[in-house]
PDB file of C-alpha atoms and ligand atoms in Angstrom:
ATOM      1  CA  UNK A  29      20.636-150.755 -98.920  1.00 97.00           C
ATOM      2  CA  UNK A  30      20.561-153.090-101.964  1.00 98.00           C
ATOM      3  CA  UNK A  31      19.301-156.754-102.341  1.00 98.00           C
ATOM      4  CA  UNK A  32      19.360-158.136-106.008  1.00 98.00           C
ATOM      5  CA  UNK A  33      21.507-156.460-108.752  1.00 98.00           C
ATOM      6  CA  UNK A  34      20.643-157.376-112.360  1.00 98.00           C
ATOM      7  CA  UNK A  35      24.098-157.585-113.968  1.00 98.00           C
ATOM      8  CA  UNK A  36      24.748-157.001-117.786  1.00 96.00           C
ATOM      9  CA  UNK A  37      24.946-159.976-119.688  1.00 93.00           C
ATOM     10  CA  UNK A  38      23.627-162.324-116.908  1.00 96.00           C
ATOM     11  CA  UNK A  39      20.479-164.522-116.469  1.00 95.00           C
ATOM     12  CA  UNK A  40      17.459-162.257-115.968  1.00 97.00           C
ATOM     13  CA  UNK A  41      16.400-162.029-112.340  1.00 97.00           C
ATOM     14  CA  UNK A  42      12.433-162.744-111.870  1.00 96.00           C
ATOM     15  CA  UNK A  43      10.310-159.677-111.946  1.00 97.00           C
ATOM     16  CA  UNK A  44       8.951-160.437-108.672  1.00 96.00           C
ATOM     17  CA  UNK A  45      12.210-158.904-107.107  1.00 97.00           C
ATOM     18  CA  UNK A  46      11.485-155.639-108.943  1.00 96.00           C
ATOM     19  CA  UNK A  47       7.961-155.725-108.035  1.00 94.00           C
ATOM     20  CA  UNK A  48       8.850-156.098-104.404  1.00 94.00           C
ATOM     21  CA  UNK A  49      11.387-153.151-104.668  1.00 95.00           C
ATOM     22  CA  UNK A  50      14.354-155.488-104.267  1.00 97.00           C
ATOM     23  CA  UNK A  51      16.125-155.097-107.713  1.00 98.00           C
ATOM     24  CA  UNK A  52      18.573-152.431-109.175  1.00 98.00           C
ATOM     25  CA  UNK A  53      20.240-152.838-112.353  1.00 98.00           C
ATOM     26  CA  UNK A  54      23.836-152.667-112.732  1.00 98.00           C
ATOM     27  CA  UNK A  55      23.646-149.303-114.271  1.00 98.00           C
ATOM     28  CA  UNK A  56      21.245-148.019-111.805  1.00 98.00           C
ATOM     29  CA  UNK A  57      23.685-148.901-109.005  1.00 98.00           C
ATOM     30  CA  UNK A  58      26.561-147.100-110.928  1.00 98.00           C
ATOM     31  CA  UNK A  59      24.183-144.029-111.548  1.00 98.00           C
ATOM     32  CA  UNK A  60      23.369-143.757-107.879  1.00 98.00           C
ATOM     33  CA  UNK A  61      27.040-143.835-106.660  1.00 98.00           C
ATOM     34  CA  UNK A  62      28.155-141.404-109.533  1.00 98.00           C
ATOM     35  CA  UNK A  63      25.397-139.050-108.491  1.00 98.00           C
ATOM     36  CA  UNK A  64      26.641-139.049-104.869  1.00 97.00           C
ATOM     37  CA  UNK A  65      30.245-138.737-105.938  1.00 98.00           C
ATOM     38  CA  UNK A  66      29.067-135.954-108.318  1.00 98.00           C
ATOM     39  CA  UNK A  67      27.372-134.114-105.353  1.00 97.00           C
ATOM     40  CA  UNK A  68      30.475-134.256-103.151  1.00 97.00           C
ATOM     41  CA  UNK A  69      30.027-137.319-101.169  1.00 98.00           C
ATOM     42  CA  UNK A  70      32.726-139.827-100.562  1.00 98.00           C
ATOM     43  CA  UNK A  71      32.555-143.489 -99.703  1.00 98.00           C
ATOM     44  CA  UNK A  72      33.443-144.398 -96.133  1.00 98.00           C
ATOM     45  CA  UNK A  73      32.782-147.049 -93.332  1.00 98.00           C
ATOM     46  CA  UNK A  74      29.450-147.274 -91.446  1.00 97.00           C
ATOM     47  CA  UNK A  75      31.015-145.254 -88.353  1.00 96.00           C
ATOM     48  CA  UNK A  76      32.153-142.635 -90.889  1.00 97.00           C
ATOM     49  CA  UNK A  77      28.969-142.544 -92.638  1.00 96.00           C
ATOM     50  CA  UNK A  78      27.127-141.928 -89.214  1.00 94.00           C
ATOM     51  CA  UNK A  79      29.485-139.136 -88.074  1.00 94.00           C
ATOM     52  CA  UNK A  80      29.700-137.246 -91.395  1.00 96.00           C
ATOM     53  CA  UNK A  81      26.669-136.400 -93.585  1.00 95.00           C
ATOM     54  CA  UNK A  82      29.036-136.284 -96.647  1.00 97.00           C
ATOM     55  CA  UNK A  83      30.153-139.829 -96.406  1.00 98.00           C
ATOM     56  CA  UNK A  84      28.128-142.741 -97.668  1.00 97.00           C
ATOM     57  CA  UNK A  85      28.184-146.336 -97.265  1.00 98.00           C
ATOM     58  CA  UNK A  86      26.707-149.127 -99.404  1.00 98.00           C
ATOM     59  CA  UNK A  87      25.110-152.244 -97.850  1.00 98.00           C
ATOM     60  CA  UNK A  88      24.029-155.521 -99.833  1.00 98.00           C
ATOM     61  CA  UNK A  89      21.592-157.801 -97.941  1.00 98.00           C
ATOM     62  CA  UNK A  90      21.005-161.497 -97.995  1.00 97.00           C
ATOM     63  CA  UNK A  91      24.097-162.981 -99.825  1.00 98.00           C
ATOM     64  CA  UNK A  92      22.690-163.173-103.381  1.00 98.00           C
ATOM     65  CA  UNK A  93      24.984-165.020-105.677  1.00 98.00           C
ATOM     66  CA  UNK A  94      25.553-161.974-107.899  1.00 98.00           C
ATOM     67  CA  UNK A  95      26.933-160.061-105.075  1.00 98.00           C
ATOM     68  CA  UNK A  96      30.509-161.448-105.450  1.00 98.00           C
ATOM     69  CA  UNK A  97      30.679-160.145-109.089  1.00 98.00           C
ATOM     70  CA  UNK A  98      29.204-156.766-107.885  1.00 98.00           C
ATOM     71  CA  UNK A  99      31.695-156.732-105.347  1.00 98.00           C
ATOM     72  CA  UNK A 100      34.492-157.310-107.773  1.00 98.00           C
ATOM     73  CA  UNK A 101      33.144-154.676-110.274  1.00 98.00           C
ATOM     74  CA  UNK A 102      32.674-152.003-107.609  1.00 98.00           C
ATOM     75  CA  UNK A 103      36.272-152.511-106.373  1.00 97.00           C
ATOM     76  CA  UNK A 104      37.788-152.086-109.670  1.00 97.00           C
ATOM     77  CA  UNK A 105      35.604-149.233-110.961  1.00 98.00           C
ATOM     78  CA  UNK A 106      35.655-147.044-107.853  1.00 98.00           C
ATOM     79  CA  UNK A 107      38.849-148.288-106.131  1.00 95.00           C
ATOM     80  CA  UNK A 108      37.189-148.813-102.772  1.00 97.00           C
ATOM     81  CA  UNK A 109      38.618-149.830 -99.685  1.00 96.00           C
ATOM     82  CA  UNK A 110      37.723-152.753 -97.206  1.00 98.00           C
ATOM     83  CA  UNK A 111      35.263-150.754 -95.002  1.00 97.00           C
ATOM     84  CA  UNK A 112      33.541-148.704 -97.827  1.00 98.00           C
ATOM     85  CA  UNK A 113      30.763-151.509 -98.503  1.00 98.00           C
ATOM     86  CA  UNK A 114      29.364-154.372 -96.425  1.00 98.00           C
ATOM     87  CA  UNK A 115      27.521-157.505 -97.341  1.00 98.00           C
ATOM     88  CA  UNK A 116      25.036-159.013 -94.955  1.00 98.00           C
ATOM     89  CA  UNK A 117      25.159-162.847 -95.016  1.00 98.00           C
ATOM     90  CA  UNK A 118      22.597-165.335 -93.545  1.00 97.00           C
ATOM     91  CA  UNK A 119      24.439-168.399 -92.215  1.00 98.00           C
ATOM     92  CA  UNK A 120      21.791-170.839 -93.241  1.00 97.00           C
ATOM     93  CA  UNK A 121      21.316-169.658 -96.954  1.00 96.00           C
ATOM     94  CA  UNK A 122      25.077-169.723 -97.568  1.00 97.00           C
ATOM     95  CA  UNK A 123      26.271-172.592 -95.451  1.00 97.00           C
ATOM     96  CA  UNK A 124      23.396-175.003 -94.803  1.00 97.00           C
ATOM     97  CA  UNK A 125      21.508-177.375 -97.258  1.00 95.00           C
ATOM     98  CA  UNK A 126      18.035-176.221 -96.283  1.00 95.00           C
ATOM     99  CA  UNK A 127      17.138-172.649 -96.669  1.00 95.00           C
ATOM    100  CA  UNK A 128      14.675-170.179 -94.819  1.00 93.00           C
ATOM    101  CA  UNK A 129      14.006-167.131 -97.051  1.00 92.00           C
ATOM    102  CA  UNK A 130      11.607-165.129 -98.864  1.00 92.00           C
ATOM    103  CA  UNK A 131      13.086-166.192-101.936  1.00 96.00           C
ATOM    104  CA  UNK A 132      11.335-169.415-101.417  1.00 96.00           C
ATOM    105  CA  UNK A 133       8.152-167.611-101.405  1.00 96.00           C
ATOM    106  CA  UNK A 134       9.207-165.878-104.578  1.00 96.00           C
ATOM    107  CA  UNK A 135      10.072-169.247-106.102  1.00 96.00           C
ATOM    108  CA  UNK A 136       6.670-170.467-105.119  1.00 96.00           C
ATOM    109  CA  UNK A 137       5.171-167.415-107.163  1.00 96.00           C
ATOM    110  CA  UNK A 138       7.374-168.026-110.091  1.00 95.00           C
ATOM    111  CA  UNK A 139       6.195-171.696-110.254  1.00 96.00           C
ATOM    112  CA  UNK A 140       2.488-170.552-110.004  1.00 97.00           C
ATOM    113  CA  UNK A 141       1.918-172.041-106.642  1.00 96.00           C
ATOM    114  CA  UNK A 142       0.663-168.838-105.080  1.00 96.00           C
ATOM    115  CA  UNK A 143      -0.519-165.436-106.270  1.00 96.00           C
ATOM    116  CA  UNK A 144       1.370-162.329-105.746  1.00 94.00           C
ATOM    117  CA  UNK A 145      -1.336-160.578-103.687  1.00 95.00           C
ATOM    118  CA  UNK A 146      -0.816-163.546-101.120  1.00 96.00           C
ATOM    119  CA  UNK A 147       2.998-162.848-100.450  1.00 95.00           C
ATOM    120  CA  UNK A 148       2.807-160.225 -97.927  1.00 93.00           C
ATOM    121  CA  UNK A 149       0.324-162.305 -95.635  1.00 94.00           C
ATOM    122  CA  UNK A 150       2.487-165.587 -96.072  1.00 93.00           C
ATOM    123  CA  UNK A 151       5.564-163.722 -95.416  1.00 90.00           C
ATOM    124  CA  UNK A 152       4.143-162.172 -92.194  1.00 88.00           C
ATOM    125  CA  UNK A 153       2.670-165.583 -90.945  1.00 87.00           C
ATOM    126  CA  UNK A 154       5.652-167.665 -91.753  1.00 89.00           C
ATOM    127  CA  UNK A 155       8.528-165.591 -90.632  1.00 85.00           C
ATOM    128  CA  UNK A 156       7.116-165.040 -87.163  1.00 84.00           C
ATOM    129  CA  UNK A 157       7.186-168.843 -86.614  1.00 88.00           C
ATOM    130  CA  UNK A 158       9.960-171.018 -85.102  1.00 89.00           C
ATOM    131  CA  UNK A 159      12.844-172.118 -87.407  1.00 91.00           C
ATOM    132  CA  UNK A 160      11.522-175.794 -87.128  1.00 93.00           C
ATOM    133  CA  UNK A 161       7.953-174.839 -88.233  1.00 94.00           C
ATOM    134  CA  UNK A 162       9.352-172.793 -91.112  1.00 94.00           C
ATOM    135  CA  UNK A 163      11.682-175.528 -92.193  1.00 95.00           C
ATOM    136  CA  UNK A 164       8.695-177.956 -92.177  1.00 96.00           C
ATOM    137  CA  UNK A 165       6.446-175.714 -94.367  1.00 94.00           C
ATOM    138  CA  UNK A 166       9.243-175.140 -96.837  1.00 94.00           C
ATOM    139  CA  UNK A 167      10.470-178.905 -97.092  1.00 95.00           C
ATOM    140  CA  UNK A 168       8.730-179.589-100.211  1.00 93.00           C
ATOM    141  CA  UNK A 169       9.511-176.383-101.800  1.00 95.00           C
ATOM    142  CA  UNK A 170      13.433-176.462-101.317  1.00 95.00           C
ATOM    143  CA  UNK A 171      13.813-177.951-104.787  1.00 94.00           C
ATOM    144  CA  UNK A 172      12.266-174.745-106.476  1.00 94.00           C
ATOM    145  CA  UNK A 173      15.110-172.785-105.274  1.00 92.00           C
ATOM    146  CA  UNK A 174      17.956-172.773-107.877  1.00 88.00           C
ATOM    147  CA  UNK A 175      21.286-171.398-107.160  1.00 91.00           C
ATOM    148  CA  UNK A 176      20.503-168.139-105.444  1.00 95.00           C
ATOM    149  CA  UNK A 177      22.817-167.395-102.663  1.00 97.00           C
ATOM    150  CA  UNK A 178      26.718-167.163-102.353  1.00 98.00           C
ATOM    151  CA  UNK A 179      28.052-170.423-101.085  1.00 97.00           C
ATOM    152  CA  UNK A 180      30.756-171.215 -98.631  1.00 96.00           C
ATOM    153  CA  UNK A 181      33.952-170.406-100.498  1.00 97.00           C
ATOM    154  CA  UNK A 182      32.289-167.568-102.214  1.00 98.00           C
ATOM    155  CA  UNK A 183      31.540-165.832 -98.856  1.00 98.00           C
ATOM    156  CA  UNK A 184      35.253-166.364 -98.177  1.00 98.00           C
ATOM    157  CA  UNK A 185      36.277-164.755-101.322  1.00 98.00           C
ATOM    158  CA  UNK A 186      33.775-162.054-100.792  1.00 98.00           C
ATOM    159  CA  UNK A 187      35.206-161.322 -97.346  1.00 98.00           C
ATOM    160  CA  UNK A 188      38.467-160.710 -98.955  1.00 98.00           C
ATOM    161  CA  UNK A 189      37.039-157.603-100.765  1.00 98.00           C
ATOM    162  CA  UNK A 190      34.647-155.931 -98.390  1.00 98.00           C
ATOM    163  CA  UNK A 191      33.310-156.036 -95.057  1.00 98.00           C
ATOM    164  CA  UNK A 192      30.895-159.010 -93.867  1.00 98.00           C
ATOM    165  CA  UNK A 193      28.027-158.241 -91.664  1.00 98.00           C
ATOM    166  CA  UNK A 194      26.011-160.887 -89.813  1.00 98.00           C
ATOM    167  CA  UNK A 195      22.360-161.188 -90.804  1.00 98.00           C
ATOM    168  CA  UNK A 196      21.707-164.023 -88.327  1.00 98.00           C
ATOM    169  CA  UNK A 197      21.531-167.631 -88.951  1.00 97.00           C
ATOM    170  CA  UNK A 198      17.881-168.205 -90.133  1.00 95.00           C
ATOM    171  CA  UNK A 199      16.707-164.805 -91.139  1.00 93.00           C
ATOM    172  CA  UNK A 200      13.682-165.048 -88.640  1.00 89.00           C
ATOM    173  CA  UNK A 201      11.742-162.006 -87.429  1.00 90.00           C
ATOM    174  CA  UNK A 202      13.694-161.711 -84.112  1.00 95.00           C
ATOM    175  CA  UNK A 203      10.896-159.777 -82.599  1.00 94.00           C
ATOM    176  CA  UNK A 204       8.150-162.247 -82.959  1.00 92.00           C
ATOM    177  CA  UNK A 205       6.696-163.919 -79.773  1.00 92.00           C
ATOM    178  CA  UNK A 206       8.325-167.311 -80.489  1.00 92.00           C
ATOM    179  CA  UNK A 207      11.736-166.178 -81.547  1.00 92.00           C
ATOM    180  CA  UNK A 208      11.972-163.057 -79.009  1.00 95.00           C
ATOM    181  CA  UNK A 209      13.728-165.253 -76.108  1.00 96.00           C
ATOM    182  CA  UNK A 210      17.411-164.972 -74.853  1.00 96.00           C
ATOM    183  CA  UNK A 211      18.126-168.433 -76.075  1.00 97.00           C
ATOM    184  CA  UNK A 212      17.171-167.721 -79.599  1.00 96.00           C
ATOM    185  CA  UNK A 213      18.690-164.334 -79.702  1.00 98.00           C
ATOM    186  CA  UNK A 214      21.888-165.489 -78.445  1.00 98.00           C
ATOM    187  CA  UNK A 215      21.910-168.366 -81.126  1.00 98.00           C
ATOM    188  CA  UNK A 216      20.955-166.098 -84.033  1.00 98.00           C
ATOM    189  CA  UNK A 217      23.009-162.879 -82.955  1.00 98.00           C
ATOM    190  CA  UNK A 218      26.032-164.253 -81.048  1.00 98.00           C
ATOM    191  CA  UNK A 219      26.524-167.488 -82.595  1.00 98.00           C
ATOM    192  CA  UNK A 220      26.255-166.293 -86.266  1.00 98.00           C
ATOM    193  CA  UNK A 221      29.044-163.754 -85.314  1.00 98.00           C
ATOM    194  CA  UNK A 222      31.276-166.729 -83.886  1.00 98.00           C
ATOM    195  CA  UNK A 223      30.408-168.693 -86.856  1.00 98.00           C
ATOM    196  CA  UNK A 224      31.511-166.104 -89.373  1.00 98.00           C
ATOM    197  CA  UNK A 225      34.563-165.116 -87.389  1.00 98.00           C
ATOM    198  CA  UNK A 226      35.623-168.912 -87.479  1.00 98.00           C
ATOM    199  CA  UNK A 227      34.930-169.423 -91.281  1.00 98.00           C
ATOM    200  CA  UNK A 228      36.382-166.183 -92.468  1.00 98.00           C
ATOM    201  CA  UNK A 229      39.020-165.568 -89.994  1.00 98.00           C
ATOM    202  CA  UNK A 230      37.887-161.913 -89.791  1.00 97.00           C
ATOM    203  CA  UNK A 231      36.254-159.665 -86.858  1.00 97.00           C
ATOM    204  CA  UNK A 232      32.501-159.344 -87.591  1.00 98.00           C
ATOM    205  CA  UNK A 233      31.567-155.886 -86.112  1.00 98.00           C
ATOM    206  CA  UNK A 234      28.106-155.293 -87.337  1.00 98.00           C
ATOM    207  CA  UNK A 235      24.734-157.122 -87.113  1.00 98.00           C
ATOM    208  CA  UNK A 236      22.087-156.610 -89.576  1.00 98.00           C
ATOM    209  CA  UNK A 237      18.414-157.224 -88.322  1.00 98.00           C
ATOM    210  CA  UNK A 238      16.435-159.644 -90.635  1.00 95.00           C
ATOM    211  CA  UNK A 239      13.845-157.558 -92.061  1.00 93.00           C
ATOM    212  CA  UNK A 240      14.990-154.764 -89.979  1.00 95.00           C
ATOM    213  CA  UNK A 241      12.894-155.932 -87.022  1.00 95.00           C
ATOM    214  CA  UNK A 242      14.333-155.274 -83.686  1.00 95.00           C
ATOM    215  CA  UNK A 243      13.770-154.394 -80.050  1.00 97.00           C
ATOM    216  CA  UNK A 244      15.654-152.957 -76.997  1.00 97.00           C
ATOM    217  CA  UNK A 245      16.506-156.618 -75.995  1.00 97.00           C
ATOM    218  CA  UNK A 246      17.623-157.375 -79.447  1.00 98.00           C
ATOM    219  CA  UNK A 247      19.895-154.483 -79.452  1.00 98.00           C
ATOM    220  CA  UNK A 248      21.147-155.327 -75.956  1.00 98.00           C
ATOM    221  CA  UNK A 249      22.066-158.857 -77.382  1.00 98.00           C
ATOM    222  CA  UNK A 250      24.115-157.237 -80.158  1.00 98.00           C
ATOM    223  CA  UNK A 251      25.869-155.166 -77.637  1.00 98.00           C
ATOM    224  CA  UNK A 252      26.496-158.012 -75.315  1.00 98.00           C
ATOM    225  CA  UNK A 253      27.887-160.199 -78.380  1.00 98.00           C
ATOM    226  CA  UNK A 254      30.553-157.751 -79.061  1.00 98.00           C
ATOM    227  CA  UNK A 255      29.101-155.965 -82.045  1.00 98.00           C
ATOM    228  CA  UNK A 256      30.118-152.379 -82.471  1.00 98.00           C
ATOM    229  CA  UNK A 257      26.854-151.440 -84.455  1.00 98.00           C
ATOM    230  CA  UNK A 258      23.735-152.755 -86.037  1.00 98.00           C
ATOM    231  CA  UNK A 259      21.742-152.166 -89.263  1.00 98.00           C
ATOM    232  CA  UNK A 260      18.055-151.547 -89.125  1.00 97.00           C
ATOM    233  CA  UNK A 261      15.929-150.133 -92.009  1.00 94.00           C
ATOM    234  CA  UNK A 262      13.855-147.302 -90.336  1.00 91.00           C
ATOM    235  CA  UNK A 263      16.021-146.947 -87.579  1.00 89.00           C
ATOM    236  CA  UNK A 264      16.670-144.081 -84.887  1.00 90.00           C
ATOM    237  CA  UNK A 265      20.357-143.617 -86.005  1.00 80.00           C
ATOM    238  CA  UNK A 266      21.632-144.828 -82.532  1.00 93.00           C
ATOM    239  CA  UNK A 267      24.470-146.836 -83.587  1.00 96.00           C
ATOM    240  CA  UNK A 268      22.448-150.077 -82.765  1.00 97.00           C
ATOM    241  CA  UNK A 269      19.603-149.006 -84.796  1.00 97.00           C
ATOM    242  CA  UNK A 270      21.111-147.531 -87.965  1.00 96.00           C
ATOM    243  CA  UNK A 271      18.703-146.292 -90.668  1.00 95.00           C
ATOM    244  CA  UNK A 272      19.084-147.300 -94.286  1.00 96.00           C
ATOM    245  CA  UNK A 273      17.452-146.060 -97.565  1.00 95.00           C
ATOM    246  CA  UNK A 274      16.561-147.810-100.686  1.00 96.00           C
ATOM    247  CA  UNK A 275      18.023-145.342-103.089  1.00 96.00           C
ATOM    248  CA  UNK A 276      16.866-144.966-106.747  1.00 96.00           C
ATOM    249  CA  UNK A 277      18.666-143.377-109.517  1.00 92.00           C
TER     250      UNK A 277
HETATM  251 ZN1   ZN B   7      17.543-159.975 -95.226  1.00 65.14          ZN
END
């Protein structure tokens, strides 16, 4: 799994992303792929990768704005098909004005409002709260966030190149006390699917748990909502709890 990609000849991405293990350079991304191909791996869909140890699938989380260019470059360089790569999109960050994300905390750090060592606690405390509490907290910091996510029409463009995965609406920790109820899970899991399907005119088959956080109830809501599988981080490799790794070249 990948988050931010530092493309060549593009503005430098804040160091905080590499400190948080969320950044690969473009060359590193190609090296990872080239090593896999050299070792006999082939690209394939999520389902194929689960069934066959020699097939790998790339996934990119959180809809960062550089992902469209990454997708265009990957398509061209490796002649990939639609289901070889997926991009997880948070509805709020690509389609709504007020954002909820780790990136706001990183922007606070970049603007010297918090110290780096405060980040993990703030993250833990904040993302277990309700959507409204988080929005209230972030209200005065929204302006710190420069263009960082794919916008509406860019997600549409991306969806023509590779598959799109729902990453929920608000990127909350779905297993926290306040968020772990059927009304909220339905909103984050089912409604995000319907939203993307309506916007992009495609079928959304995969849910990606924000921060990998999930539970039997969360997995059940994914099944009930019509997803075929779900991406975790440290999963069990059940099709609704798929493990992913952050590979390094
Ligand atoms: Zn995420």
